[in-house]
Amino acid sequence: MESGFGDFLRQIPVPLIGMFCVSALLLVVVGGYIMWARSQRRQTALANAINAGGINPSTMEPADMPDLDSLTSPGSIPAVAPRPTGTQRIKLAEGEMIDVVEVLTVLRDVADGSLIVQIGESAFRNPPATADAEFKRRFNLTMKELVSGARSTATVPAVTAADAPA
């Protein structure tokens, strides 16, 4: 008795073939959904970056990056001032992007609800009665400036690695 390929295929149960086809179709659908979701996430991230001012919408390049043509033209290398240690770039409510340095951090103790003020690596409960003289001086100057609304004319020293908050 000769058995051929047709006889072999007739021995495979139909539900097994159906399950294989449905699984393949499901794999294609899930792959398509993943690709669609990633493109939506990329578009949302791009829109958020444009709204935050991190990307120039006309060129679709990061806003703080120099123009590539100016970098590749001979003899014209723009001087880019490095940011001091500890500075961050933020966008004000008015839309202006500025470089800032952290002066102090105000935290709340979850156990008793008291306020804690941190300047650099030093942290004390508010008011800082037990703080050292330099901490008190920096705290008082910052609070006076905050209350008066006037800008300080004193130069603010750059935050060193020892002063930077962890």
PDB file of C-alpha atoms in Angstrom, residues 19-95:
ATOM      1  CA  MET A  19      -5.510  26.950  15.414  1.00  0.00           C
ATOM      2  CA  PHE A  20      -2.278  27.470  13.441  1.00  0.00           C
ATOM      3  CA  CYS A  21      -4.017  29.853  10.996  1.00  0.00           C
ATOM      4  CA  VAL A  22      -5.739  31.813  13.767  1.00  0.00           C
ATOM      5  CA  SER A  23      -2.444  32.097  15.692  1.00  0.00           C
ATOM      6  CA  ALA A  24      -0.648  33.410  12.599  1.00  0.00           C
ATOM      7  CA  LEU A  25      -3.408  35.942  11.955  1.00  0.00           C
ATOM      8  CA  LEU A  26      -3.345  37.022  15.606  1.00  0.00           C
ATOM      9  CA  LEU A  27       0.445  37.458  15.442  1.00  0.00           C
ATOM     10  CA  VAL A  28       0.104  39.750  12.409  1.00  0.00           C
ATOM     11  CA  VAL A  29      -2.636  41.816  14.107  1.00  0.00           C
ATOM     12  CA  VAL A  30      -0.649  42.206  17.363  1.00  0.00           C
ATOM     13  CA  GLY A  31       2.496  43.161  15.432  1.00  0.00           C
ATOM     14  CA  GLY A  32       0.548  45.809  13.529  1.00  0.00           C
ATOM     15  CA  TYR A  33      -0.922  47.182  16.761  1.00  0.00           C
ATOM     16  CA  ILE A  34       2.524  47.392  18.378  1.00  0.00           C
ATOM     17  CA  MET A  35       3.898  49.313  15.382  1.00  0.00           C
ATOM     18  CA  TRP A  36       0.901  51.687  15.445  1.00  0.00           C
ATOM     19  CA  ALA A  37       1.227  52.267  19.224  1.00  0.00           C
ATOM     20  CA  ARG A  38       4.941  53.036  18.928  1.00  0.00           C
ATOM     21  CA  SER A  39       4.342  55.582  16.178  1.00  0.00           C
ATOM     22  CA  GLN A  40       1.604  57.232  18.280  1.00  0.00           C
ATOM     23  CA  ARG A  41       3.933  57.367  21.292  1.00  0.00           C
ATOM     24  CA  ARG A  42       6.699  58.879  19.128  1.00  0.00           C
ATOM     25  CA  GLN A  43       4.292  61.521  17.769  1.00  0.00           C
ATOM     26  CA  THR A  44       3.085  62.367  21.278  1.00  0.00           C
ATOM     27  CA  ALA A  45       6.663  62.676  22.562  1.00  0.00           C
ATOM     28  CA  LEU A  46       7.558  64.916  19.612  1.00  0.00           C
ATOM     29  CA  ALA A  47       4.510  67.125  20.224  1.00  0.00           C
ATOM     30  CA  ASN A  48       5.386  67.375  23.938  1.00  0.00           C
ATOM     31  CA  ALA A  49       8.992  68.279  23.111  1.00  0.00           C
ATOM     32  CA  ILE A  50       7.813  70.988  20.712  1.00  0.00           C
ATOM     33  CA  ASN A  51       5.377  72.367  23.316  1.00  0.00           C
ATOM     34  CA  ALA A  52       8.088  72.351  25.988  1.00  0.00           C
ATOM     35  CA  GLY A  53      10.433  74.287  23.704  1.00  0.00           C
ATOM     36  CA  GLY A  54      12.982  71.485  23.444  1.00  0.00           C
ATOM     37  CA  ILE A  55      12.606  71.151  19.664  1.00  0.00           C
ATOM     38  CA  ASN A  56      12.453  73.878  17.051  1.00  0.00           C
ATOM     39  CA  PRO A  57       9.269  73.088  15.033  1.00  0.00           C
ATOM     40  CA  SER A  58      10.594  74.650  11.810  1.00  0.00           C
ATOM     41  CA  THR A  59      13.654  72.389  11.634  1.00  0.00           C
ATOM     42  CA  MET A  60      12.489  69.524  13.907  1.00  0.00           C
ATOM     43  CA  GLU A  61      15.897  69.659  15.592  1.00  0.00           C
ATOM     44  CA  PRO A  62      16.645  70.235  19.278  1.00  0.00           C
ATOM     45  CA  ALA A  63      16.347  73.966  20.003  1.00  0.00           C
ATOM     46  CA  ASP A  64      19.687  74.317  21.804  1.00  0.00           C
ATOM     47  CA  MET A  65      21.735  72.613  19.087  1.00  0.00           C
ATOM     48  CA  PRO A  66      23.859  74.715  16.702  1.00  0.00           C
ATOM     49  CA  ASP A  67      23.105  74.882  12.988  1.00  0.00           C
ATOM     50  CA  LEU A  68      24.963  72.088  11.125  1.00  0.00           C
ATOM     51  CA  ASP A  69      25.797  74.362   8.178  1.00  0.00           C
ATOM     52  CA  SER A  70      27.637  76.762  10.471  1.00  0.00           C
ATOM     53  CA  LEU A  71      29.601  73.851  11.941  1.00  0.00           C
ATOM     54  CA  THR A  72      30.680  72.468   8.583  1.00  0.00           C
ATOM     55  CA  SER A  73      31.635  75.761   6.923  1.00  0.00           C
ATOM     56  CA  PRO A  74      35.413  76.363   7.094  1.00  0.00           C
ATOM     57  CA  GLY A  75      36.674  78.829   9.685  1.00  0.00           C
ATOM     58  CA  SER A  76      33.392  79.343  11.518  1.00  0.00           C
ATOM     59  CA  ILE A  77      33.279  77.372  14.716  1.00  0.00           C
ATOM     60  CA  PRO A  78      30.755  78.932  17.085  1.00  0.00           C
ATOM     61  CA  ALA A  79      31.800  79.359  20.693  1.00  0.00           C
ATOM     62  CA  VAL A  80      29.350  77.498  22.902  1.00  0.00           C
ATOM     63  CA  ALA A  81      29.687  78.447  26.536  1.00  0.00           C
ATOM     64  CA  PRO A  82      29.518  75.366  28.757  1.00  0.00           C
ATOM     65  CA  ARG A  83      26.893  75.382  31.476  1.00  0.00           C
ATOM     66  CA  PRO A  84      28.206  75.688  35.007  1.00  0.00           C
ATOM     67  CA  THR A  85      27.994  72.585  37.154  1.00  0.00           C
ATOM     68  CA  GLY A  86      24.589  72.133  38.780  1.00  0.00           C
ATOM     69  CA  THR A  87      22.579  74.232  36.315  1.00  0.00           C
ATOM     70  CA  GLN A  88      19.341  73.097  34.710  1.00  0.00           C
ATOM     71  CA  ARG A  89      17.370  74.438  31.757  1.00  0.00           C
ATOM     72  CA  ILE A  90      13.705  75.210  32.499  1.00  0.00           C
ATOM     73  CA  LYS A  91      10.808  76.848  30.702  1.00  0.00           C
ATOM     74  CA  LEU A  92       9.061  79.666  32.555  1.00  0.00           C
ATOM     75  CA  ALA A  93       5.271  80.038  32.474  1.00  0.00           C
ATOM     76  CA  GLU A  94       5.773  82.958  30.049  1.00  0.00           C
ATOM     77  CA  GLY A  95       7.517  80.569  27.635  1.00  0.00           C
TER      78      GLY A  95
END
